[in-house]
Coordinates of N, CA, C and O in Angstrom, one line a residue:
X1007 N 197.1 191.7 13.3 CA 197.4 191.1 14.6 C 197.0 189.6 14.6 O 196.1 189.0 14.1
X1008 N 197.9 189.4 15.3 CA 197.7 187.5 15.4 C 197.7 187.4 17.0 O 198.3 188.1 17.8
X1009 N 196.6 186.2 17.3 CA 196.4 185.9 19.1 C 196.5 184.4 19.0 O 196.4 183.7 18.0
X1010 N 196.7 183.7 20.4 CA 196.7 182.5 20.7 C 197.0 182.3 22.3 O 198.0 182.6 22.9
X1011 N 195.6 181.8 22.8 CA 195.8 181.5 24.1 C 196.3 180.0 24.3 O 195.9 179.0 23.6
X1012 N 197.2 180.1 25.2 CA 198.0 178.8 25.8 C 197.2 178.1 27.1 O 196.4 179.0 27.6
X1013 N 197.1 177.0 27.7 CA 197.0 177.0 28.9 C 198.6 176.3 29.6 O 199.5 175.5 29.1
X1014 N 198.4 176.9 30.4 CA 200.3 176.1 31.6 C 199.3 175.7 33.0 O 198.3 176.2 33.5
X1015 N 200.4 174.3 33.1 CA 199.4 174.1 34.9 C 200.9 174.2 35.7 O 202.0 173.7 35.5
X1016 N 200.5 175.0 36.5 CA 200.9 176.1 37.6 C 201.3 174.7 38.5 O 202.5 174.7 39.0
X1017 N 200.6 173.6 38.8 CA 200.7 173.3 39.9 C 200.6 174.1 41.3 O 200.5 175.3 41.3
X1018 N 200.6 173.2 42.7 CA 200.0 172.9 43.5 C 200.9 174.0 44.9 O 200.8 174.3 46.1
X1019 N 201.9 174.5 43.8 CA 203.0 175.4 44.6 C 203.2 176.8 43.9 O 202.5 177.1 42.9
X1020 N 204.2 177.7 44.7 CA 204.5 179.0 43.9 C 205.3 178.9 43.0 O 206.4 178.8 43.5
X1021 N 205.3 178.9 41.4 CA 206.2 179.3 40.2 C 206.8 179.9 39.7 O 206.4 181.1 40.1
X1022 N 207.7 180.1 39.0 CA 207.8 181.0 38.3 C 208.3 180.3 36.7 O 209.5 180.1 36.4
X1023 N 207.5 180.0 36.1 CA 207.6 179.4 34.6 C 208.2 179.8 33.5 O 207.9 180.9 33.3
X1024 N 208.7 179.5 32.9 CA 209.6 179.9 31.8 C 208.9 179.8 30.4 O 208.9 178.8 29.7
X1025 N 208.3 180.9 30.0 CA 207.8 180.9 28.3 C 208.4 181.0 27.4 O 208.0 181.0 26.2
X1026 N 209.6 181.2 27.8 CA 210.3 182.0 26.4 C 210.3 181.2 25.1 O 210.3 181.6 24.0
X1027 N 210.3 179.8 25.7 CA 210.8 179.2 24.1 C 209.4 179.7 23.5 O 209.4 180.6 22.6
X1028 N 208.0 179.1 24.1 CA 206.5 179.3 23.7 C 206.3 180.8 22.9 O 205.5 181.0 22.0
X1029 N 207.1 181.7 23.4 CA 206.9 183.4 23.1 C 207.8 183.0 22.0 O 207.3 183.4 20.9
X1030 N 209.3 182.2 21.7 CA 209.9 182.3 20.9 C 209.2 182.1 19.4 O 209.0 182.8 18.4
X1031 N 208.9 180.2 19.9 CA 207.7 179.6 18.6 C 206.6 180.2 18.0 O 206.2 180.1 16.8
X1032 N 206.3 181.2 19.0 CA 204.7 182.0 18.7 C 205.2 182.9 17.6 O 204.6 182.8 16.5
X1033 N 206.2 183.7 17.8 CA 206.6 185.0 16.8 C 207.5 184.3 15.6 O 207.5 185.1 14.7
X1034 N 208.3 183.1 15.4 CA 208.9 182.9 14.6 C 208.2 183.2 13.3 O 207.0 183.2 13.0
X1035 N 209.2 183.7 12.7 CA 208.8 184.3 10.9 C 207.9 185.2 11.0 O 207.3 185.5 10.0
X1036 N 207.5 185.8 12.1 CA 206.2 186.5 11.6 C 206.6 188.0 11.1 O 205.8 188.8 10.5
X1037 N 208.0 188.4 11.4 CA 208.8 189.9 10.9 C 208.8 190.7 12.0 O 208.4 190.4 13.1
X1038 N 209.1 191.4 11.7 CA 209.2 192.9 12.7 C 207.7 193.3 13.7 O 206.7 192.8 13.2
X1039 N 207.5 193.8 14.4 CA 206.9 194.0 15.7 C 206.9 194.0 17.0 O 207.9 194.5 17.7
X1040 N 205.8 193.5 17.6 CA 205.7 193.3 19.1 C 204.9 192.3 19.7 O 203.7 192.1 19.8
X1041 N 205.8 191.5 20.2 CA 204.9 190.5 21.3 C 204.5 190.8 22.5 O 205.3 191.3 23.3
X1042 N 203.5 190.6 22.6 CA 202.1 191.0 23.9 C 202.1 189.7 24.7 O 202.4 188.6 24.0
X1043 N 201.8 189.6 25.9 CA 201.7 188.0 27.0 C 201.1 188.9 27.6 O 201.4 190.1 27.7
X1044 N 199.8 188.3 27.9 CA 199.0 188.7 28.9 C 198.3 187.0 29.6 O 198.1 185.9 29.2
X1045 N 198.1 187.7 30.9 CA 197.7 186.6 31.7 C 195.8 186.8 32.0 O 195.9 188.0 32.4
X1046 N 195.1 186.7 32.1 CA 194.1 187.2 32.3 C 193.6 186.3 33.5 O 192.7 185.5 33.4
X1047 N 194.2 186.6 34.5 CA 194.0 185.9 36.0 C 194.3 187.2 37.2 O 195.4 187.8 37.0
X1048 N 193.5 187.4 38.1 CA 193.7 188.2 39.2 C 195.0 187.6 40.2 O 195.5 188.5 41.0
X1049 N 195.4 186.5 40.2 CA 196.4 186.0 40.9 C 197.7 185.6 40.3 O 198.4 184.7 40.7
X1050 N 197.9 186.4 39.2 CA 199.3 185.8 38.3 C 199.9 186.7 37.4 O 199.1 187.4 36.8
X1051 N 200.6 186.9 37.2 CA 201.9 188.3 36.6 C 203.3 187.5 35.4 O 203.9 186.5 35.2
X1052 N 203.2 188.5 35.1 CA 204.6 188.1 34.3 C 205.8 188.7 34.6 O 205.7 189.6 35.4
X1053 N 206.9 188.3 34.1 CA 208.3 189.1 34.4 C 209.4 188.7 33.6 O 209.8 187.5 33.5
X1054 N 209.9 189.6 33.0 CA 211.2 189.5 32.6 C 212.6 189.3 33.4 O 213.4 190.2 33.6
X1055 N 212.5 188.3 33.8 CA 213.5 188.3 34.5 C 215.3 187.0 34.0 O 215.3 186.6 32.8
X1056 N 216.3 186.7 34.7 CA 217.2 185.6 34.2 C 216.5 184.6 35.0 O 215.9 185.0 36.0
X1057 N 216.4 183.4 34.7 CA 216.5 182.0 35.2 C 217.6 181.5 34.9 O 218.6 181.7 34.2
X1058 N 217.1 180.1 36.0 CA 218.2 178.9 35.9 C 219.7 179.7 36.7 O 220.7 179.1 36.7
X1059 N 219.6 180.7 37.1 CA 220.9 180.6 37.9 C 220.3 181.2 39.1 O 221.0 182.0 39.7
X1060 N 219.0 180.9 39.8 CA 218.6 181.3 40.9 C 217.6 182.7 41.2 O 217.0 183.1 42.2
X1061 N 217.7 183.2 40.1 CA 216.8 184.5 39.9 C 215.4 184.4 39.9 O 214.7 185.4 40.2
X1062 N 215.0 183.5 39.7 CA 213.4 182.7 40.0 C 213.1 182.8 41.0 O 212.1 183.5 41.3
X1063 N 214.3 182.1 42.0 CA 213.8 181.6 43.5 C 214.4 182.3 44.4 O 214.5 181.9 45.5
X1064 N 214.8 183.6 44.0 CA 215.4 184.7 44.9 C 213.9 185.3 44.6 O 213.3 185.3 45.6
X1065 N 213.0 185.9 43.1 CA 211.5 186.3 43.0 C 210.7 185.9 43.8 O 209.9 186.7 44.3
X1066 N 210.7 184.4 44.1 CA 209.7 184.2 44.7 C 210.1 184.4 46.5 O 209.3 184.3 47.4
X1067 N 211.6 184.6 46.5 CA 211.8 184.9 47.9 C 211.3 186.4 48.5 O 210.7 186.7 49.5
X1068 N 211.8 187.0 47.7 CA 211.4 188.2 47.5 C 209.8 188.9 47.7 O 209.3 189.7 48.4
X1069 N 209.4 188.2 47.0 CA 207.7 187.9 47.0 C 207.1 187.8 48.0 O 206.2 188.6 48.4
X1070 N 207.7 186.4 48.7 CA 207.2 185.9 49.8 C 207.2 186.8 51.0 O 206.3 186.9 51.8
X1071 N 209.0 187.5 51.1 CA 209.1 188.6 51.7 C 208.3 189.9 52.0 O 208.0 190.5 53.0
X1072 N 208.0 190.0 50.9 CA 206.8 191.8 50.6 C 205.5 191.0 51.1 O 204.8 191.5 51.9
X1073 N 205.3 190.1 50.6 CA 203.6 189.4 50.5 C 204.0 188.1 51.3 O 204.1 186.9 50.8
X1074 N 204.0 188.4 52.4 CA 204.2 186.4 53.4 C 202.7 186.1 52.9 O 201.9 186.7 52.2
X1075 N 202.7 185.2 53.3 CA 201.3 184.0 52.9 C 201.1 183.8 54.6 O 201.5 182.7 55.1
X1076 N 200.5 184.8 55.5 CA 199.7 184.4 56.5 C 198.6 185.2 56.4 O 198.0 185.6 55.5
X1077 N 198.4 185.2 57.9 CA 196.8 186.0 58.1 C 196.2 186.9 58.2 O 195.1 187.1 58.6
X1078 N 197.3 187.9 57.5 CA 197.2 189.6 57.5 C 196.0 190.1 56.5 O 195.1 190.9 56.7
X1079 N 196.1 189.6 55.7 CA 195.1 189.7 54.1 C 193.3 190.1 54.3 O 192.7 189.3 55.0
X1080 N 192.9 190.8 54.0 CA 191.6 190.9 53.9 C 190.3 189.7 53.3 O 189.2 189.3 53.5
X1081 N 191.5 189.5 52.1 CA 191.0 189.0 51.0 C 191.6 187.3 51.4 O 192.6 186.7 51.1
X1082 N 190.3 186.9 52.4 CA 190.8 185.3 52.9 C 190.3 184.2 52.6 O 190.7 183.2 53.3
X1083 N 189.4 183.9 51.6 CA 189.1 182.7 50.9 C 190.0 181.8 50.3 O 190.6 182.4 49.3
X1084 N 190.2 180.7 50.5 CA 191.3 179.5 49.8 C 192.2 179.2 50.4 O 191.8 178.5 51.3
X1085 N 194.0 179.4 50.7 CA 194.6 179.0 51.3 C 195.1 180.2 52.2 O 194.9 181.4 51.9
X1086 N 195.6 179.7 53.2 CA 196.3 180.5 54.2 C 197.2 181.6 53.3 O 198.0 181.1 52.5
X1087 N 196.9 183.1 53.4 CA 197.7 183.9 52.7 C 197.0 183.9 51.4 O 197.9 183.6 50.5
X1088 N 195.9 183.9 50.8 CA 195.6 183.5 49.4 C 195.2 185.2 48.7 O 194.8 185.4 47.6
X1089 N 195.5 186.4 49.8 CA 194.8 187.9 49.6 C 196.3 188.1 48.9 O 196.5 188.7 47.8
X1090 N 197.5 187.4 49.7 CA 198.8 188.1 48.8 C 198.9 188.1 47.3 O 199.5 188.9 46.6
X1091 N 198.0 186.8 46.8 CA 198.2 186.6 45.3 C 197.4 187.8 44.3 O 197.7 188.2 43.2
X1092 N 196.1 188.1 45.4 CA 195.6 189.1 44.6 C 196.3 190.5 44.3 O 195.9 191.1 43.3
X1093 N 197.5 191.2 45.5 CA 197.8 192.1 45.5 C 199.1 191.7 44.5 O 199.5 192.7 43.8
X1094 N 199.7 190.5 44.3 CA 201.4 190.2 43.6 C 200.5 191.3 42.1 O 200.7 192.5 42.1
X1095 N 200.1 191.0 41.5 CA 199.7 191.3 40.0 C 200.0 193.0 40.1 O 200.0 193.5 39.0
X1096 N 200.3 194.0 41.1 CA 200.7 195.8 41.3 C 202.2 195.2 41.6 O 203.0 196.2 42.0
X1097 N 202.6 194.4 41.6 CA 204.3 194.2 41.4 C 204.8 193.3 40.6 O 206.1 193.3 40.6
X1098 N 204.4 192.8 39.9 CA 204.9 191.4 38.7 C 203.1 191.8 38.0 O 202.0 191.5 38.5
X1099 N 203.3 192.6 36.8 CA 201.8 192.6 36.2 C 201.6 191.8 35.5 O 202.5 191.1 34.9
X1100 N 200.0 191.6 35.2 CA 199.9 190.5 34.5 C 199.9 190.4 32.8 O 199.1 189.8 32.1
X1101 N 201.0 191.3 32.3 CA 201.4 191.8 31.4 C 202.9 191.6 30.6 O 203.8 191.6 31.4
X1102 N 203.2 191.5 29.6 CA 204.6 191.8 29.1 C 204.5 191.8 27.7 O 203.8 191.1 27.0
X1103 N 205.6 193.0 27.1 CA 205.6 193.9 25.6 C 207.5 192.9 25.6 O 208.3 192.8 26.5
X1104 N 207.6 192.6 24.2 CA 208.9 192.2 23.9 C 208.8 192.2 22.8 O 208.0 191.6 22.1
X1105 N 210.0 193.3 22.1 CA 210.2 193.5 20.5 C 210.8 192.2 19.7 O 211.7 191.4 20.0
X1106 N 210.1 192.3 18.5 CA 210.7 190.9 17.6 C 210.6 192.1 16.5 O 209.8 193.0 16.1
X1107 N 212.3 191.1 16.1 CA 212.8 191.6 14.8 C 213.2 190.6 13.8 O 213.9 189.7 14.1
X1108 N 212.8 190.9 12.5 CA 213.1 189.6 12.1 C 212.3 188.0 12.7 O 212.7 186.8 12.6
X1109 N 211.3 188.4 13.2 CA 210.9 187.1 13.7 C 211.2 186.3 15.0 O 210.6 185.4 15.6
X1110 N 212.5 187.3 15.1 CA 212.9 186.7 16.8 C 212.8 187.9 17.7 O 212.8 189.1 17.5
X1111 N 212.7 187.2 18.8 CA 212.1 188.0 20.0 C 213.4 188.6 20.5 O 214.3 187.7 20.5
X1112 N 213.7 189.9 21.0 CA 214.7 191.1 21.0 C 214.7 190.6 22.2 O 213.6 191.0 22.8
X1113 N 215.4 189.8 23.0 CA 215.5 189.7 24.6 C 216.8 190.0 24.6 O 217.3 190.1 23.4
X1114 N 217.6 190.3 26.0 CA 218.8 190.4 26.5 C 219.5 189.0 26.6 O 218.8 188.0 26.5
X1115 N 220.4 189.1 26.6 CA 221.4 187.9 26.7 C 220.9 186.6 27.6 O 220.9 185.4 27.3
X1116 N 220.3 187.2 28.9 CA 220.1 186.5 30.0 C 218.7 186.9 30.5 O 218.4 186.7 31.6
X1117 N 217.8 187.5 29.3 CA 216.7 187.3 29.5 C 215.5 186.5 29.4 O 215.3 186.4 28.2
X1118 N 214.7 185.8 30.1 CA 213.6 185.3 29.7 C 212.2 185.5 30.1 O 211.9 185.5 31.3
X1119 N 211.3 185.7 29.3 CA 209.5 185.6 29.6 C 209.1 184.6 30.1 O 208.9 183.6 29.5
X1120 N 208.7 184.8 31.7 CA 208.2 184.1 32.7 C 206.9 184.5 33.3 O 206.4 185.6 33.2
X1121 N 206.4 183.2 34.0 CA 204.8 183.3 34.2 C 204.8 183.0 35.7 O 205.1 181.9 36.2
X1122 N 204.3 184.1 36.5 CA 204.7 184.4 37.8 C 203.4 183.5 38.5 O 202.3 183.8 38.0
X1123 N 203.3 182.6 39.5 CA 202.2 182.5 40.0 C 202.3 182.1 41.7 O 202.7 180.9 41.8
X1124 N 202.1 182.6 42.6 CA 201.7 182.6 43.8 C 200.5 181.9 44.7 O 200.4 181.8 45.9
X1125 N 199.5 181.4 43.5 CA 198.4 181.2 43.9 C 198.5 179.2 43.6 O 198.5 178.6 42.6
X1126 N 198.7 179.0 45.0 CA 198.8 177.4 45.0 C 196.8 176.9 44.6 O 196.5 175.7 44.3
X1127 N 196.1 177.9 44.7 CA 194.5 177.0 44.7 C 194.1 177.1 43.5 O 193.0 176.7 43.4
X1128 N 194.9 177.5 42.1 CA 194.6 177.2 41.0 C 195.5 177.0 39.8 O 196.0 177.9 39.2
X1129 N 195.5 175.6 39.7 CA 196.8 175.1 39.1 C 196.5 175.4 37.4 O 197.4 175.0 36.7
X1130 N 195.7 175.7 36.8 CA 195.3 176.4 35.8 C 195.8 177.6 35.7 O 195.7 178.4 36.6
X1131 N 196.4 177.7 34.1 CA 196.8 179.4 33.9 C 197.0 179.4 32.6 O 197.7 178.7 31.9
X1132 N 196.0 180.6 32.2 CA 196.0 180.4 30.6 C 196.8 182.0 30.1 O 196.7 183.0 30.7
X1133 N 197.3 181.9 29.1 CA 198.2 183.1 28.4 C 197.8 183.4 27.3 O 197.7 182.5 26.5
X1134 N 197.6 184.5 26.9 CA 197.7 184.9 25.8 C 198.6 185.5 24.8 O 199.2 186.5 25.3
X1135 N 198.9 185.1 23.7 CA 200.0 185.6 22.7 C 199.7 186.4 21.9 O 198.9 185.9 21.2
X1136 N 200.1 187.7 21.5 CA 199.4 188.5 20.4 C 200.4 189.1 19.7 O 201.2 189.9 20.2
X1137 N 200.4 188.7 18.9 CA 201.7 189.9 17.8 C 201.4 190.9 17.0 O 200.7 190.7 16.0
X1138 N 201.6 191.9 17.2 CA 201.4 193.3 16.8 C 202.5 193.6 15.7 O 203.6 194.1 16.0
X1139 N 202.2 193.4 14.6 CA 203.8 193.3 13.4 C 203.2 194.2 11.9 O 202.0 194.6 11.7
X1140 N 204.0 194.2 11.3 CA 204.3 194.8 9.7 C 203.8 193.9 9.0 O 204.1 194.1 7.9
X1141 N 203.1 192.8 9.0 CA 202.7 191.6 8.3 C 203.7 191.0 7.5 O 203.4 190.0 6.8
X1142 N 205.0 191.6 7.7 CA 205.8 190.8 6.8 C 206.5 189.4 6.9 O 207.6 189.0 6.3
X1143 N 205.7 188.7 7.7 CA 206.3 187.5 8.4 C 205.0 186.3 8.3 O 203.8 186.5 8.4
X1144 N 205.6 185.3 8.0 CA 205.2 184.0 7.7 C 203.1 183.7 8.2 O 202.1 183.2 7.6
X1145 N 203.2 184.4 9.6 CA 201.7 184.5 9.7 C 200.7 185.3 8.6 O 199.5 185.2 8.5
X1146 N 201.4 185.9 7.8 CA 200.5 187.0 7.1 C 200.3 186.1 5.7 O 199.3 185.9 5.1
X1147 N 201.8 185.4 5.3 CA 201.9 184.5 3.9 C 200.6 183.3 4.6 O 200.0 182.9 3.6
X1148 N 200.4 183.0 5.2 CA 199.9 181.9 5.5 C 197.7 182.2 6.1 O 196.8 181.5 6.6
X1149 N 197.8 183.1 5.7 CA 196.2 184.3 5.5 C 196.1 184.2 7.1 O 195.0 184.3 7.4
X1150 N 197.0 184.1 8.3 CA 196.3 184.1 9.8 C 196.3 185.6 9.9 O 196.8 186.3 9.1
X1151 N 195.7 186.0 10.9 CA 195.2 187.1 11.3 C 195.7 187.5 12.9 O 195.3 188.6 13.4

């Protein structure tokens, strides 16, 4: 198994970020397996979803929809609506499994690995990468672990 935590800044708004090339780079050559993204934040999720033709910002409409950002929340410390961020992660988890073969990541045509975030009070967001593989790929020639 090979790991590498990233940091992304989220900025000051709701996101939805695009990893894929980063997931792409990460697994190149490494062979057959499984790419792991985990977020390790209570206020942030991943998703497989399409971008760039609006499927982002229909998520986060969507989002905003189920989870508004007013004063319903229990959980009220930081900004107005800041309890929806903690509940988003039981609908966009802060998780994602994506098969690589050959080194490249098995997405759909119009898929990409994105970094969901809701929480405008912490523009920090760190990821982790872990590949779970046959060692037969460039990480293993190269002694990483």
């Amino acid at each position: 198994m090979h790991s590498e935590t990233r940091s992304y800044r989220t900025g000051g708004r709701e996101t939805v970020r695009d990893l894929t090339a980063d997931c792409a780079g990460f697994v190149d050559g490494r062979g057959d397996g499984l790419l792991h993204v985990f977020v390790p934040h209570a206020t942030a999720g991943l998703a497989i979803i399409e971008t760039g033709a609006g499927s982002d910002d229909d998520l986060l409409a969507a989002l905003g929809d189920l989870l508004p950002a007013d004063d319903r929340w229990r959980h009220r410390h930081g900004s107005p609506g800041h309890g929806r961020s903690h509940v988003m992660p039981a609908l966009v988890p802060p998780y994602a499994t994506v098969p690589v073969l050959g080194g490249r990541l098995a997405l759909g045509t119009w898929q990409s690995v994105c970094l969901v975030d809701l929480n405008v009070d912490n523009a920090e967001r760190e990821v982790r990468f872990s590949f779970l593989g046959d060692g037969a790929g460039a990480g293993q020639e190269r002694g990483e672990r």
